Short mmCIF file of C-alpha atoms in Angstrom, two decimals:
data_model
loop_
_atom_site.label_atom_id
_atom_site.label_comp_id
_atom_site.label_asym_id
_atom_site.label_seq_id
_atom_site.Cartn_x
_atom_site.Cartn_y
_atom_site.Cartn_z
CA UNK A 1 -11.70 -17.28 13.98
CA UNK A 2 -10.02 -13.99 14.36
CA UNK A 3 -11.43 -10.50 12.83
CA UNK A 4 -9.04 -7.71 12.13
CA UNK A 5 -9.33 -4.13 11.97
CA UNK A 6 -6.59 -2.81 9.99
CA UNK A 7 -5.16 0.04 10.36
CA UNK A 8 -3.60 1.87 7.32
CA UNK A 9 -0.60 3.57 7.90
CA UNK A 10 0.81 3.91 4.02
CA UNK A 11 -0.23 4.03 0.54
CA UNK A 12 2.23 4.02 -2.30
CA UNK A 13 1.66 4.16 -6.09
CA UNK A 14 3.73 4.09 -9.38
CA UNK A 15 1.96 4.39 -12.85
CA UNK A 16 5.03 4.08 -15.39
CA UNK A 17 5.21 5.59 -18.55
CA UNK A 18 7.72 6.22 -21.33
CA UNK A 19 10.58 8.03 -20.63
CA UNK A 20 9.72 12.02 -21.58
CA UNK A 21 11.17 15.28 -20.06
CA UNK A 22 8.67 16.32 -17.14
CA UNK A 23 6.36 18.99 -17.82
CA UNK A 24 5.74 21.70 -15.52
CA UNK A 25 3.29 23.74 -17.07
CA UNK A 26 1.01 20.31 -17.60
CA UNK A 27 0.78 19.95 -14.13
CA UNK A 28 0.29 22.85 -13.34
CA UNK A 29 -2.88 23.31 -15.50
CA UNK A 30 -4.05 20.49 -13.54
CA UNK A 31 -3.31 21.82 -10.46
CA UNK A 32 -5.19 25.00 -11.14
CA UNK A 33 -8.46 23.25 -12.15
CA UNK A 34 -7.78 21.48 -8.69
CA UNK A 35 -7.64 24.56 -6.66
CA UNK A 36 -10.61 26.06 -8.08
CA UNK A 37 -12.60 23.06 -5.94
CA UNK A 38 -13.62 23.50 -2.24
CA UNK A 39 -11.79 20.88 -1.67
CA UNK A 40 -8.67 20.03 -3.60
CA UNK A 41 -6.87 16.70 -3.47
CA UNK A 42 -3.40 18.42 -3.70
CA UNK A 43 -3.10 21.89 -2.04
CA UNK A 44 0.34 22.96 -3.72
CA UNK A 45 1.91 22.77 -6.42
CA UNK A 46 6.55 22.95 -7.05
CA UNK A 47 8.85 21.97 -9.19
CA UNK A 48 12.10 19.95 -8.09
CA UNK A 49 14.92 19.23 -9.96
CA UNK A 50 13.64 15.54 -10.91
CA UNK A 51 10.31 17.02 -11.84
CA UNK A 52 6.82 19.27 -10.69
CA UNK A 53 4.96 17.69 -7.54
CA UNK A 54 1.63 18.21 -6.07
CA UNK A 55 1.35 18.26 -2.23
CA UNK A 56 -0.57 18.44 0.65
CA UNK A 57 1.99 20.27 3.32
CA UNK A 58 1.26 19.64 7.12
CA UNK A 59 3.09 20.24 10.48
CA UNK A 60 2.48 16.64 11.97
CA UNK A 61 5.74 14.85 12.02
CA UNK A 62 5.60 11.16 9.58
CA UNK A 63 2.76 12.55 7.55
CA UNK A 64 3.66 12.75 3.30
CA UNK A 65 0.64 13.28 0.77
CA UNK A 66 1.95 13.86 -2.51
CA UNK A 67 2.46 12.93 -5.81
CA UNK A 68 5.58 13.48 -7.94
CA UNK A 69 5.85 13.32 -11.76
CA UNK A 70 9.31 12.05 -12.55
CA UNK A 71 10.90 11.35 -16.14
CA UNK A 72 8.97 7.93 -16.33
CA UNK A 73 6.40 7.53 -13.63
CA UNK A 74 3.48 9.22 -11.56
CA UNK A 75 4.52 8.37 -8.18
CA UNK A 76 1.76 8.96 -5.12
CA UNK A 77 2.84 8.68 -1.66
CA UNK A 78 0.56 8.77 1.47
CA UNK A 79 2.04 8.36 4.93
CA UNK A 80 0.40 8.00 8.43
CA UNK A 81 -2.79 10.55 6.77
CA UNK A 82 -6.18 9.67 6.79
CA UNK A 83 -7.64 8.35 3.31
CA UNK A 84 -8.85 5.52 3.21
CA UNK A 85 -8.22 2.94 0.23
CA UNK A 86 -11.37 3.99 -1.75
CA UNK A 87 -10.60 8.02 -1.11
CA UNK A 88 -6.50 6.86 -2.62
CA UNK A 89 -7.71 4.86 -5.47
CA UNK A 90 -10.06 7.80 -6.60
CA UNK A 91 -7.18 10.42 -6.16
CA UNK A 92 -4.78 7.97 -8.31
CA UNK A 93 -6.98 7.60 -11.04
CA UNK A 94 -8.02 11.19 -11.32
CA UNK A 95 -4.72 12.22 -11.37
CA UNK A 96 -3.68 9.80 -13.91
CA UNK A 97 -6.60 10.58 -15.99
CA UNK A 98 -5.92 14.39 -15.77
CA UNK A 99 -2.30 14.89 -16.10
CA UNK A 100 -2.35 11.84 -18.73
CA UNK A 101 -4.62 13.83 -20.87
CA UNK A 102 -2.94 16.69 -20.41
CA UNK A 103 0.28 15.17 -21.50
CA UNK A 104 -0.64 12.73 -24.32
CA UNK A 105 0.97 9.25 -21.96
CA UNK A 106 -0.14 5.90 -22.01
CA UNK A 107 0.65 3.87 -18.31
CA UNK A 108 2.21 1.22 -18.71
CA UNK A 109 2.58 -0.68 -15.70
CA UNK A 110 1.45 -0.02 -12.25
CA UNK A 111 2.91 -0.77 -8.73
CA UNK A 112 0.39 -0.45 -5.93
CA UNK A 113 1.57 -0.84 -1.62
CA UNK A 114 -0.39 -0.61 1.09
CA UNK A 115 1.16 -0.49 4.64
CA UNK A 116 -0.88 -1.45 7.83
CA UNK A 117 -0.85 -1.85 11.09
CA UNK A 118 -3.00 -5.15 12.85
CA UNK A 119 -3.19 -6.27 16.97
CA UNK A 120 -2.84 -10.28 16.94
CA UNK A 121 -5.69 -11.45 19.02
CA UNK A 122 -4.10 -14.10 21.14
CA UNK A 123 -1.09 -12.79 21.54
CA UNK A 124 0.56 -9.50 23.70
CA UNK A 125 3.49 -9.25 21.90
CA UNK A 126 3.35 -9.53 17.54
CA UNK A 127 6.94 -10.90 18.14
CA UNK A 128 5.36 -14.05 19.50
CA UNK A 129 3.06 -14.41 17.25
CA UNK A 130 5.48 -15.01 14.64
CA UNK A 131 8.27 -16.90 16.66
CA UNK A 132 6.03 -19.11 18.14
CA UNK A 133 3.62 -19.66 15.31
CA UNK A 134 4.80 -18.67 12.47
CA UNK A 135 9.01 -19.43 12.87
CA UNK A 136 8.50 -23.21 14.41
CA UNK A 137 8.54 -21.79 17.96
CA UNK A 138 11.15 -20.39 20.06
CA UNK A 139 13.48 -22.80 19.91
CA UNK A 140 13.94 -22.06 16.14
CA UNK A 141 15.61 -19.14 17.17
CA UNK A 142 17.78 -20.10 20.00
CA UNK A 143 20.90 -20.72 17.72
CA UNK A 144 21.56 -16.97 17.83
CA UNK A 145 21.92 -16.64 21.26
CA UNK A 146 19.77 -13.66 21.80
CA UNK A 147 16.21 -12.58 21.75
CA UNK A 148 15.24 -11.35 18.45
CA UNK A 149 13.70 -7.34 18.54
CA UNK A 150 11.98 -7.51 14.81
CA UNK A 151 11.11 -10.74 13.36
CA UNK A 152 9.47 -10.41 9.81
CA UNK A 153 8.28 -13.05 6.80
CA UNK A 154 8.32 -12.20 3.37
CA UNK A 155 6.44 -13.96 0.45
CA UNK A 156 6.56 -13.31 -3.53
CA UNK A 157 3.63 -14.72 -5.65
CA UNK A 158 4.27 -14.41 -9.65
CA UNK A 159 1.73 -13.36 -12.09
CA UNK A 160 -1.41 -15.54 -12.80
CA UNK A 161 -2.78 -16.21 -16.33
CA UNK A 162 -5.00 -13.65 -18.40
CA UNK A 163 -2.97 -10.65 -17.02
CA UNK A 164 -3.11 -11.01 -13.01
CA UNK A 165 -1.22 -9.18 -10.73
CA UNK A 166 2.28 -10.29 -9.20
CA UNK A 167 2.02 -9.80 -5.52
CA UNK A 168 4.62 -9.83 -2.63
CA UNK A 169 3.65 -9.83 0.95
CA UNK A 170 5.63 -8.56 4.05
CA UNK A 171 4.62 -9.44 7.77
CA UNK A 172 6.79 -8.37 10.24
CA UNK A 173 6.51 -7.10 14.11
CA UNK A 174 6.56 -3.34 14.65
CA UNK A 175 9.42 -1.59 16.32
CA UNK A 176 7.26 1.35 17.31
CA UNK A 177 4.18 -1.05 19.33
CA UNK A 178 5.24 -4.50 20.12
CA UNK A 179 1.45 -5.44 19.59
CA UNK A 180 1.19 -4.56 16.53
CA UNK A 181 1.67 -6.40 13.79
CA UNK A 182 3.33 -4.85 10.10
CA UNK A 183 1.29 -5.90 7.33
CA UNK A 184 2.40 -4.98 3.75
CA UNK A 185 0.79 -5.95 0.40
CA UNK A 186 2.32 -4.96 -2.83
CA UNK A 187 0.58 -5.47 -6.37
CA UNK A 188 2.31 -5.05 -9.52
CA UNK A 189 0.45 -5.00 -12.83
CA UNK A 190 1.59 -5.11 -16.68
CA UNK A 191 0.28 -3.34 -19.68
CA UNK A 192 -2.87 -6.11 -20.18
CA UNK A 193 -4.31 -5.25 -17.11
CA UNK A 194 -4.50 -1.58 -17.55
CA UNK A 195 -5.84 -1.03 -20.78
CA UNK A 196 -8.87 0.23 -19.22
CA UNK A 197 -7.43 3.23 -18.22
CA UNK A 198 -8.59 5.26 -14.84
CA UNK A 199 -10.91 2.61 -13.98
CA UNK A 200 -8.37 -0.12 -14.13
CA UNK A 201 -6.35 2.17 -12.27
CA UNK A 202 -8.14 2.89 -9.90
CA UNK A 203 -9.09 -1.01 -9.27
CA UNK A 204 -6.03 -2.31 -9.28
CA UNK A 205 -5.58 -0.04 -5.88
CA UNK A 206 -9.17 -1.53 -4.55
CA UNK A 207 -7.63 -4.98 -5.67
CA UNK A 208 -3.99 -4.68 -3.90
CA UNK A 209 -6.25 -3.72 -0.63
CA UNK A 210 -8.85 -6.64 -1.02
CA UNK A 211 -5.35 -8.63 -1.42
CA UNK A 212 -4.33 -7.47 1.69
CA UNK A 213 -7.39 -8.49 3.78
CA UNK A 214 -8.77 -11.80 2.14
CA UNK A 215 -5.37 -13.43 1.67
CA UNK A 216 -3.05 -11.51 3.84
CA UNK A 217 -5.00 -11.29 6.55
CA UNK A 218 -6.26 -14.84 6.51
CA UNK A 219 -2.89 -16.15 6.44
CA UNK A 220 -2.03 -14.35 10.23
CA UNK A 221 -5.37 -15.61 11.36
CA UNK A 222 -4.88 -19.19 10.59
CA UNK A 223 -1.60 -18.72 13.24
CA UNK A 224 -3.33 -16.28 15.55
CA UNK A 225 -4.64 -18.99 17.64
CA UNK A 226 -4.27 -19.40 21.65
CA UNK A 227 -0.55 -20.84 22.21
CA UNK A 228 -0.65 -24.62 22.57
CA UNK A 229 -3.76 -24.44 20.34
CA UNK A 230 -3.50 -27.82 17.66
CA UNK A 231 -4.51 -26.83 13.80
CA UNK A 232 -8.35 -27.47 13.11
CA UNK A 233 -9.85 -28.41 10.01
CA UNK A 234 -11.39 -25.34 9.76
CA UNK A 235 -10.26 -21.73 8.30
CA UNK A 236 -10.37 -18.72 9.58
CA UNK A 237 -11.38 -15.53 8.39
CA UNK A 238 -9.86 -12.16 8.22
CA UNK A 239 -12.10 -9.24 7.43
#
């Protein structure tokens, strides 16, 4: 029964809002109260022509911590850095809570993604992994005539009752470590489910995550088996 330990490359966030002309000076106030703290979440503050953004600058190539306040969204982006889920889901919601105060705006939908990176456990190379187990095996693919260098999946799950998320699911090899495995889980939620404000907010970032690695997860370990390997009646577990 396989055991993962994921590692997060990418979180992405959208909180949308009704259309209104971006406001500098809002965010900046915010930004202010930030810097006055040992240890602020955003470092800088500029405006761009599509609206102010906070950021975190740094030298190392791939990274990206910021959040940018556009004409109808908040929209975080952390690349390659090293939060982890709990640390982004606090920074979303304070933010939110903050410059939504600040600015008088009700979110009205959010769209949460989380990126990661896992190493297949009986297999070398993620590429077999999903020909082999995942694809119907290698024959599958021979009607192309060539090896295949990315192979990928991709699932959509609609909305539940009482206001649950949507979800869509991504697994795909990695063109940068053929052992590696691409995970992505994405989490969209309407107006019901945030009407708790920066605790909802800041759960429906925990919940994407806990998406990611009790149903995402589980689904790669019921394949990650030892080639050859017939199904069992038993499932798996993915932590």
């Amino acid at each position: 029964m396989p055991r993962y330990a994921p590692r997060t490359i990418g979180y992405a966030c959208e909180l949308l809002h009704a259309p209104r002309t971006p406001d500098p000076a809002a965010v900046q106030r915010v930004h202010n109260r930030f810097f006055e703290e040992s240890e602020p979440c955003y470092s800088s503050f500029a405006v761009t022509p599509l609206g102010p953004i906070l950021t975190n600058p740094s030298t190392r190539p791939g990274v990206v911590s910021q959040v940018a306040f556009l004409a109808d969204r908040f929209q975080f982006r952390e690349e390659m850095g090293g939060l982890t889920c709990d640390d982004f889901a606090a920074r979303v919601r304070r933010v939110a809570e903050e410059v939504g105060a600040e600015r008088d705006l009700e979110v009205l939908g959010q769209q949460v993604t989380i990126r990661s990176l896992v190493n297949p456990q009986h297999f070398r190379d993620a590429r077999e992994l999903l020909t082999r187990a995942l694809s119907g095996g290698e024959t599958s693919l021979s009607g192309f005539g060539a090896p295949a260098g990315l192979i990928g999946l991709r699932f959509a799950f609609p909305p539940g009752e009482g206001g649950a998320a949507a979800h869509s699911v991504r697994i795909e090899s990695y063109a940068q470590d053929s052992r590696s495995l691409f995970v992505e889980t994405q989490g969209s939620f309407g107006r019901e489910r945030l009407e708790g404000g920066g605790p909802a907010i800041e759960a429906a970032v925990l919940d994407t995550y806990r998406f990611l690695l009790e149903r995402t997860l589980r689904f790669v370990a019921v394949h990650d088996r030892p080639p050859g390997e017939e199904d069992g009646n038993h499932g798996p577990s993915a932590g």
